[in-house]
Tab-separated table of C-alpha atoms and ligand atoms in Angstrom:
chain	number	residue	atom	x	y	z
A	287	MET	CA	50.306	128.113	54.924
A	288	PRO	CA	49.012	125.358	57.262
A	289	ASN	CA	45.614	126.006	58.813
A	290	PRO	CA	45.571	126.865	62.533
A	291	PRO	CA	44.559	124.124	64.990
A	292	PHE	CA	40.823	123.996	65.789
A	293	PRO	CA	39.607	125.482	69.067
A	294	ALA	CA	37.103	123.411	71.092
A	295	CYS	CA	34.196	125.518	69.834
A	296	ALA	CA	35.257	126.287	66.285
A	297	PRO	CA	33.935	129.290	64.408
A	298	ASP	CA	32.265	129.069	61.020
A	299	THR	CA	34.494	127.213	58.598
A	300	VAL	CA	34.783	127.273	54.823
A	301	LEU	CA	35.549	123.855	53.370
A	302	GLN	CA	37.670	123.793	50.236
A	303	VAL	CA	36.538	120.545	48.629
A	304	SER	CA	38.881	120.285	45.637
A	305	ALA	CA	42.029	121.868	44.280
A	306	LEU	CA	41.265	125.372	42.973
A	307	LEU	CA	43.073	128.214	41.286
A	308	PRO	CA	46.135	128.855	43.520
A	309	ALA	CA	45.293	132.575	43.878
A	310	LEU	CA	41.760	131.675	44.974
A	311	GLU	CA	43.072	129.106	47.463
A	312	GLU	CA	45.378	131.743	48.922
A	313	THR	CA	42.602	134.310	49.299
A	314	LEU	CA	40.321	131.737	50.893
A	315	SER	CA	42.842	130.861	53.563
A	316	GLU	CA	43.752	134.535	54.148
A	317	HIS	CA	40.178	135.796	54.533
A	318	PHE	CA	38.227	132.835	55.928
A	319	ARG	CA	38.821	130.051	58.339
A	320	THR	CA	39.408	127.564	55.539
A	321	VAL	CA	40.034	123.843	55.711
A	322	ARG	CA	41.368	122.137	52.603
A	323	LEU	CA	39.768	118.722	52.372
A	324	PRO	CA	42.271	117.267	49.852
A	325	ASP	CA	45.180	118.109	52.235
A	326	LEU	CA	43.723	116.364	55.274
A	327	PRO	CA	45.416	113.096	56.276
A	328	ASP	CA	42.060	111.655	57.372
A	329	PRO	CA	39.154	113.540	55.760
A	330	ALA	CA	36.563	111.151	57.247
A	331	ALA	CA	37.820	111.842	60.781
A	332	TYR	CA	37.739	115.587	60.170
A	333	LEU	CA	34.177	115.408	58.868
A	334	ARG	CA	33.101	113.271	61.821
A	335	ASP	CA	34.674	115.563	64.412
A	336	HIS	CA	34.318	118.990	62.735
A	337	GLY	CA	31.743	118.613	59.929
A	338	GLY	CA	29.351	120.700	62.044
A	339	ASP	CA	31.658	123.736	61.798
A	340	VAL	CA	31.370	124.013	58.027
A	341	VAL	CA	28.952	126.640	56.741
A	342	ALA	CA	30.141	126.972	53.145
A	343	ALA	CA	31.871	124.688	50.660
A	344	VAL	CA	33.934	125.888	47.703
A	345	THR	CA	34.472	123.342	44.966
A	346	SER	CA	35.258	122.984	41.280
A	347	ALA	CA	32.592	122.335	38.661
A	348	ARG	CA	34.188	118.957	38.006
A	349	VAL	CA	34.119	117.761	41.619
A	350	GLY	CA	31.030	119.415	43.140
A	351	VAL	CA	29.748	118.243	46.525
A	352	ASP	CA	28.502	114.673	46.532
A	353	ASP	CA	25.641	113.382	48.688
A	354	VAL	CA	27.932	111.753	51.271
A	355	LEU	CA	29.845	114.974	51.811
A	356	MET	CA	26.650	117.040	51.908
A	357	ASP	CA	25.264	114.726	54.599
A	358	ALA	CA	28.428	115.108	56.672
A	359	LEU	CA	27.956	118.908	56.849
A	360	PRO	CA	24.804	119.582	58.893
A	361	ARG	CA	25.265	123.400	59.014
A	362	LEU	CA	26.184	123.792	55.355
A	363	GLY	CA	24.422	126.816	53.854
A	364	ALA	CA	26.172	127.392	50.526
A	365	ILE	CA	27.984	125.442	47.827
A	366	VAL	CA	30.108	127.749	45.693
A	367	HIS	CA	31.262	126.258	42.390
A	368	PHE	CA	34.351	127.457	40.551
A	369	GLY	CA	32.994	126.829	37.044
A	370	VAL	CA	29.663	127.110	35.273
A	371	GLY	CA	28.758	123.394	35.247
A	372	TYR	CA	27.375	122.015	38.507
A	373	GLU	CA	25.968	118.609	37.537
A	374	THR	CA	28.338	117.071	40.093
A	375	THR	CA	26.166	118.500	42.887
A	376	ASP	CA	22.564	117.424	43.432
A	377	VAL	CA	20.995	120.884	43.536
A	378	VAL	CA	17.470	119.637	44.306
A	379	ARG	CA	18.812	117.740	47.288
A	380	ALA	CA	20.836	120.760	48.428
A	381	ARG	CA	17.891	123.141	48.149
A	382	ALA	CA	15.691	120.697	50.072
A	383	ARG	CA	18.234	121.051	52.875
A	384	GLY	CA	18.196	124.866	52.576
A	385	ILE	CA	21.635	124.915	50.985
A	386	ASP	CA	22.024	127.455	48.187
A	387	VAL	CA	24.300	126.773	45.221
A	388	SER	CA	26.222	129.153	42.949
A	389	ASN	CA	28.327	128.833	39.792
A	390	THR	CA	30.383	131.206	37.614
A	391	PRO	CA	28.302	131.899	34.490
A	392	ASP	CA	29.170	134.375	31.694
A	393	VAL	CA	32.770	135.124	32.699
A	394	LEU	CA	34.065	132.027	30.867
A	395	THR	CA	31.698	132.090	27.888
A	396	ASP	CA	34.039	133.857	25.451
A	397	CYS	CA	37.064	131.681	26.162
A	398	VAL	CA	35.071	128.444	25.878
A	399	ALA	CA	33.525	129.629	22.604
A	400	ASP	CA	36.947	130.702	21.276
A	401	LEU	CA	38.308	127.257	22.008
A	402	ALA	CA	35.312	125.477	20.469
A	403	VAL	CA	35.724	127.369	17.205
A	404	GLY	CA	39.507	126.867	17.298
A	405	ALA	CA	38.998	123.144	17.828
A	406	LEU	CA	36.515	123.013	14.957
A	407	ILE	CA	38.998	124.663	12.592
A	408	ASP	CA	41.776	122.441	13.922
A	409	VAL	CA	39.954	119.174	13.289
A	410	MET	CA	38.551	120.193	9.898
A	411	ARG	CA	41.813	121.695	8.595
A	412	ARG	CA	43.861	119.024	10.407
A	413	MET	CA	46.164	121.609	11.975
A	414	SER	CA	47.330	119.469	14.915
A	415	ALA	CA	47.863	116.521	12.573
A	416	ALA	CA	49.848	118.771	10.199
A	417	ASP	CA	51.951	119.993	13.138
A	418	ARG	CA	52.760	116.382	14.025
A	419	TYR	CA	53.568	115.717	10.377
A	420	VAL	CA	56.087	118.579	10.188
A	421	ARG	CA	57.701	117.594	13.478
A	422	ALA	CA	58.003	113.985	12.345
A	423	GLY	CA	59.903	115.100	9.225
A	424	GLY	CA	57.041	114.266	6.864
A	425	TRP	CA	57.201	117.586	5.000
A	426	GLY	CA	59.390	117.125	1.951
A	427	THR	CA	58.693	113.417	1.733
A	428	ALA	CA	55.046	113.575	0.642
A	429	PRO	CA	52.435	116.343	0.490
A	430	PHE	CA	50.177	116.610	3.535
A	431	PRO	CA	46.707	115.338	2.585
A	432	LEU	CA	44.049	117.914	1.748
A	433	ALA	CA	41.628	118.806	4.542
A	434	SER	CA	38.040	120.146	4.708
A	435	ARG	CA	37.058	123.789	4.410
A	436	MET	CA	35.259	125.199	7.455
A	437	SER	CA	34.010	128.558	6.156
A	438	GLY	CA	30.598	128.333	4.550
A	439	LYS	CA	29.776	124.913	6.016
A	440	ARG	CA	26.676	123.890	7.969
A	441	VAL	CA	27.352	123.712	11.701
A	442	GLY	CA	24.889	122.415	14.270
A	443	VAL	CA	25.181	123.807	17.786
A	444	LEU	CA	23.793	121.344	20.311
A	445	GLY	CA	22.653	123.581	23.214
A	446	LEU	CA	22.193	127.268	22.416
A	447	GLY	CA	22.807	128.656	25.890
A	448	ARG	CA	25.429	131.250	26.817
A	449	ILE	CA	28.319	129.301	25.273
A	450	GLY	CA	26.339	127.928	22.315
A	451	ARG	CA	25.213	131.439	21.345
A	452	ALA	CA	28.790	132.732	21.613
A	453	VAL	CA	29.943	129.880	19.333
A	454	ALA	CA	27.173	130.693	16.841
A	455	ARG	CA	28.086	134.416	16.833
A	456	ARG	CA	31.696	133.541	16.032
A	457	LEU	CA	30.649	131.137	13.281
A	458	ASP	CA	28.524	133.890	11.683
A	459	GLY	CA	31.829	135.604	10.887
A	460	PHE	CA	32.947	132.543	8.919
A	461	GLY	CA	29.847	132.523	6.742
A	462	VAL	CA	28.767	129.307	8.452
A	463	ARG	CA	25.097	128.303	8.294
A	464	VAL	CA	24.228	127.673	11.939
A	465	SER	CA	21.367	125.475	13.145
A	466	TYR	CA	20.790	124.447	16.729
A	467	CYS	CA	18.958	122.068	19.000
A	468	THR	CA	17.588	122.882	22.432
A	469	ARG	CA	14.527	121.461	24.184
A	470	SER	CA	12.611	124.644	23.391
A	471	PRO	CA	13.422	127.107	20.576
A	472	VAL	CA	15.308	130.169	21.787
A	473	PRO	CA	13.192	133.291	21.192
A	474	GLY	CA	14.717	136.045	19.087
A	475	VAL	CA	17.504	134.100	17.359
A	476	GLY	CA	17.620	133.766	13.585
A	477	TYR	CA	19.180	130.287	13.496
A	478	ARG	CA	17.123	127.256	12.472
A	479	HIS	CA	15.890	125.177	15.417
A	480	LEU	CA	15.829	121.413	15.058
A	481	PRO	CA	13.938	119.336	17.595
A	482	THR	CA	16.415	116.475	18.102
A	483	ALA	CA	20.160	115.970	18.194
A	484	GLU	CA	19.779	113.435	15.385
A	485	ALA	CA	17.931	115.877	13.121
A	486	LEU	CA	20.582	118.505	13.882
A	487	ALA	CA	23.414	116.102	13.020
A	488	GLU	CA	21.651	115.058	9.827
A	489	ALA	CA	21.476	118.724	8.732
A	490	SER	CA	25.101	119.544	9.678
A	491	ASP	CA	28.659	119.129	8.395
A	492	ALA	CA	29.879	119.549	11.966
A	493	LEU	CA	28.225	119.326	15.368
A	494	VAL	CA	29.475	121.496	18.256
A	495	VAL	CA	28.276	120.271	21.647
A	496	THR	CA	27.621	122.999	24.224
A	497	VAL	CA	24.719	121.559	26.243
A	498	ALA	CA	24.765	121.321	30.016
A	499	GLY	CA	25.991	118.037	31.501
A	500	GLY	CA	24.049	115.846	33.926
A	501	SER	CA	21.521	113.053	33.724
A	502	GLY	CA	19.276	114.886	31.226
A	503	THR	CA	21.940	114.936	28.514
A	504	GLU	CA	23.793	111.694	29.224
A	505	GLY	CA	24.542	109.908	25.934
A	506	LEU	CA	22.625	112.554	23.950
A	507	VAL	CA	25.227	112.225	21.185
A	508	SER	CA	24.453	108.570	20.561
A	509	ALA	CA	25.576	106.125	17.871
A	510	ALA	CA	22.513	107.184	15.864
A	511	VAL	CA	23.506	110.868	16.115
A	512	LEU	CA	27.051	110.045	14.988
A	513	ASP	CA	25.685	108.041	12.072
A	514	ALA	CA	23.455	110.972	11.147
A	515	LEU	CA	26.553	113.209	11.143
A	516	GLY	CA	28.086	110.763	8.705
A	517	PRO	CA	31.508	109.980	7.230
A	518	GLU	CA	32.067	113.599	6.128
A	519	GLY	CA	30.948	115.006	9.494
A	520	TYR	CA	32.960	116.347	12.442
A	521	LEU	CA	32.172	116.411	16.155
A	522	VAL	CA	33.418	119.035	18.632
A	523	ASN	CA	32.663	118.560	22.324
A	524	VAL	CA	33.398	121.320	24.849
A	525	ALA	CA	30.477	120.456	27.146
A	526	ARG	CA	30.901	117.284	29.196
A	527	GLY	CA	32.216	113.821	28.295
A	528	SER	CA	28.969	112.312	29.576
A	529	VAL	CA	27.008	113.949	26.737
A	530	VAL	CA	28.685	111.745	24.129
A	531	ASP	CA	28.363	107.956	24.060
A	532	GLU	CA	32.140	107.531	24.149
A	533	PRO	CA	32.308	103.843	23.104
A	534	ALA	CA	30.045	104.722	20.144
A	535	LEU	CA	32.359	107.622	19.266
A	536	VAL	CA	35.432	105.384	19.458
A	537	ALA	CA	33.734	102.879	17.147
A	538	ALA	CA	32.609	105.598	14.712
A	539	VAL	CA	36.101	107.116	14.526
A	540	ALA	CA	37.753	103.707	14.100
A	541	ALA	CA	35.375	102.714	11.309
A	542	GLY	CA	35.534	106.112	9.562
A	543	ARG	CA	31.790	106.578	10.142
A	544	ILE	CA	32.586	110.194	11.102
A	545	ALA	CA	35.430	112.249	9.611
A	546	GLY	CA	36.934	113.424	12.901
A	547	ALA	CA	36.403	114.789	16.381
A	548	ALA	CA	37.846	117.526	18.588
A	549	LEU	CA	37.306	116.798	22.262
A	550	ASP	CA	38.013	118.930	25.316
A	551	VAL	CA	36.054	116.669	27.671
A	552	PHE	CA	35.890	112.916	28.232
A	553	ALA	CA	33.788	110.355	30.038
A	554	ASP	CA	36.484	109.461	32.590
A	555	GLU	CA	38.966	112.336	32.771
A	556	PRO	CA	41.944	112.255	32.592
A	557	ASN	CA	41.653	108.832	30.950
A	558	VAL	CA	41.318	108.943	27.173
A	559	PRO	CA	40.430	105.774	25.257
A	560	ARG	CA	43.490	104.317	23.518
A	561	ALA	CA	41.752	104.263	20.137
A	562	LEU	CA	41.314	108.040	20.324
A	563	LEU	CA	44.928	108.559	21.388
A	564	GLU	CA	46.034	106.579	18.369
A	565	SER	CA	43.788	108.303	15.833
A	566	ASP	CA	45.225	111.096	13.703
A	567	ARG	CA	41.663	112.258	12.985
A	568	VAL	CA	41.012	113.316	16.558
A	569	VAL	CA	42.107	116.486	18.355
A	570	LEU	CA	42.502	115.854	22.090
A	571	LEU	CA	42.511	118.644	24.659
A	572	PRO	CA	42.834	118.271	28.461
A	573	HIS	CA	39.644	120.126	29.534
A	574	ILE	CA	41.144	123.565	28.898
A	575	ALA	CA	38.269	125.504	27.349
A	576	SER	CA	38.187	128.066	30.175
A	577	ALA	CA	41.893	127.784	30.976
A	578	THR	CA	43.291	131.258	30.271
A	579	HIS	CA	44.841	133.569	32.853
A	580	GLU	CA	42.116	136.133	32.279
A	581	THR	CA	39.134	133.807	32.474
A	582	ARG	CA	40.335	131.716	35.389
A	583	ALA	CA	41.022	134.950	37.328
A	584	ALA	CA	37.491	136.156	36.535
A	585	MET	CA	36.039	132.795	37.618
A	586	GLY	CA	38.027	132.945	40.868
A	587	ASP	CA	36.849	136.481	41.490
A	588	LEU	CA	33.192	135.579	40.922
A	589	ALA	CA	33.449	132.485	43.135
A	590	LEU	CA	35.005	134.640	45.849
A	591	ARG	CA	32.325	137.319	45.542
A	592	ASN	CA	29.687	134.613	45.936
A	593	LEU	CA	31.373	133.305	49.064
A	594	ARG	CA	31.848	136.797	50.548
A	595	ARG	CA	28.207	137.698	49.935
A	596	PHE	CA	27.105	134.457	51.596
A	597	MET	CA	29.402	134.882	54.587
A	598	THR	CA	28.324	138.500	55.156
A	599	GLU	CA	24.692	138.592	54.004
A	600	GLY	CA	23.660	134.919	53.855
A	601	VAL	CA	22.844	135.017	50.126
A	602	LEU	CA	24.725	134.160	46.950
A	603	LEU	CA	25.465	136.515	44.071
A	604	THR	CA	24.939	134.120	41.136
A	605	PRO	CA	22.755	131.281	42.414
A	606	VAL	CA	22.072	128.485	39.919
A	607	PRO	CA	18.535	127.872	38.622
A	608	GLU	CA	16.285	125.515	40.582
A	609	ALA	CA	17.457	122.243	38.980
A	610	SER	CA	20.290	121.229	36.633
A	611	PRO	CA	19.870	123.067	33.311
A	612	SER	CA	19.722	119.703	31.531
A	613	ALA	CA	17.277	117.976	33.903
A	614	HIS	CA	13.860	117.183	32.479
B	875	LIG	P1	23.627	127.297	29.675
B	875	LIG	O1	23.577	128.736	29.310
B	875	LIG	O2	22.817	126.805	30.826
B	875	LIG	O3	23.257	126.472	28.364
B	875	LIG	C1	22.903	125.125	28.400
B	875	LIG	C2	22.167	124.825	27.110
B	875	LIG	O4	21.915	123.418	27.074
B	875	LIG	C3	20.813	125.515	26.988
B	875	LIG	O5	20.698	126.065	25.695
B	875	LIG	C4	19.790	124.390	27.154
B	875	LIG	O6	18.633	124.677	26.412
B	875	LIG	C5	20.605	123.253	26.534
B	875	LIG	N1	20.107	121.920	26.901
B	875	LIG	C6	19.955	121.386	28.139
B	875	LIG	N2	19.467	120.135	28.042
B	875	LIG	C7	19.313	119.892	26.712
B	875	LIG	C8	18.855	118.781	25.962
B	875	LIG	N3	18.440	117.652	26.571
B	875	LIG	N4	18.824	118.864	24.615
B	875	LIG	C9	19.231	119.983	23.985
B	875	LIG	N5	19.701	121.076	24.639
B	875	LIG	C10	19.723	121.024	25.985
B	875	LIG	O7	25.122	126.868	29.997
B	875	LIG	P2	26.477	127.462	29.399
B	875	LIG	O8	26.988	128.523	30.272
B	875	LIG	O9	26.298	127.713	27.951
B	875	LIG	O10	27.427	126.172	29.604
B	875	LIG	C11	27.141	124.964	28.952
B	875	LIG	C12	27.972	123.832	29.487
B	875	LIG	O11	29.306	123.919	28.986
B	875	LIG	C13	28.175	123.785	31.005
B	875	LIG	O12	27.051	123.223	31.659
B	875	LIG	C14	29.424	122.953	31.148
B	875	LIG	O13	29.082	121.592	31.297
B	875	LIG	C15	30.159	123.157	29.834
B	875	LIG	N6	31.418	123.875	30.022
B	875	LIG	C16	32.580	123.254	29.726
B	875	LIG	C17	33.768	123.929	29.888
B	875	LIG	C18	35.078	123.289	29.549
B	875	LIG	O14	36.072	123.615	30.181
B	875	LIG	N7	35.139	122.411	28.574
B	875	LIG	C19	33.782	125.223	30.377
B	875	LIG	C20	32.578	125.829	30.672
B	875	LIG	C21	31.385	125.135	30.490
B	875	LIG	P3	17.178	124.126	26.852
B	875	LIG	O15	17.113	124.234	28.347
B	875	LIG	O16	16.213	125.027	26.123
B	875	LIG	O17	17.106	122.731	26.348
B	876	LIG	C1	36.609	124.258	34.323
B	876	LIG	C2	34.224	123.808	33.434
B	876	LIG	O1	37.550	123.438	33.712
B	876	LIG	O2	33.070	125.755	34.050
B	876	LIG	C3	32.990	124.555	33.814
B	876	LIG	O3	31.927	123.923	33.868
B	876	LIG	O4	34.173	122.660	33.141
B	876	LIG	C4	35.533	124.525	33.335
B	876	LIG	O5	35.395	125.889	33.264
B	876	LIG	C5	36.255	123.705	35.652
B	876	LIG	O6	35.253	124.378	36.261
B	876	LIG	C6	37.448	123.817	36.563
B	876	LIG	O7	37.144	123.130	37.668
């Protein structure tokens, strides 16, 4: 439904910054005076003339609220993210302006962990490649090449936060020996802590990346980490594309310096390097780790509850920690 025209002295407005879950978009426009930025013919003109009406912004984890937009909203009090990652918004800058920031932790943890483990099995057992092989009529012409066993292997979890711990718990059921790397050891977990990503890769048959995105983890999975993983090693990334040095990954895959990779996230989504598209050793997913009906509904609900609480009581329900969880 189109938004109503603005009165001369407009009431508090909620700015929808990016496309969101359709059900969430609908509820926003039903319950709040919502303006959808992506639908505006001239967003800059709107921000110039009406930026002062906006008190809350709702955005996706992938888009956030950039500095230019933040500056155009002088009365902004809350940034509500649909998603757990929020590295796209400068939280320190927001807080300095008195703007609080929320995300949707926990509700997506299980689905992201399910997908990470599924992707790990897929790339090691070559399930997607075998599917392509059957479809292409290969079965019956030559046997499909043998793959690698996943059960009982050594898996390194890079980032043992909510999602990393859920991945590790699942891997326990496969008799996997889990090690992990975080900046500080996590109290009360039985897994071996390794101090660097390189040491973790060296000690692992597969590396599952679940760290937070942002400047603190940019390029953390470097060429050296990939070399430490080695030609028998597999990489799974469900965190952010920025965490992996993508050109180094492309080179490692092309040269067979790692055995394979399963990637849900990329440096420049939705663009995937051609060399990865052409490799049968790589599983490619379009950023779908949280994309189930159940989880997206729960994320929408939590984002909405954050917005409601802010609009009625001036506080958020699940505010993010002070700085990005990967910032040093
Ligand atoms: P979380 O609980 O905050 O966990 C983040 C983990 O990263 C913590 O264990 C943290 O430990 C670790 N970490 C941060 N910087 C590090 C560094 N430099 N070296 C090693 N470890 C580091 O977050 P979460 O809920 O598990 O989510 C993790 C991330 O997954 C999100 O930020 C998001 O980017 C991504 N995600 C992706 C999807 C998808 O659709 N693919 C969906 C949901 C989430 P220390 O602070 O102790 O270092
Ligand atoms: C979503 C995510 O794909 O939560 C995150 O950080 O990356 C994913 O759950 C994203 O939030 C949808 O915008």
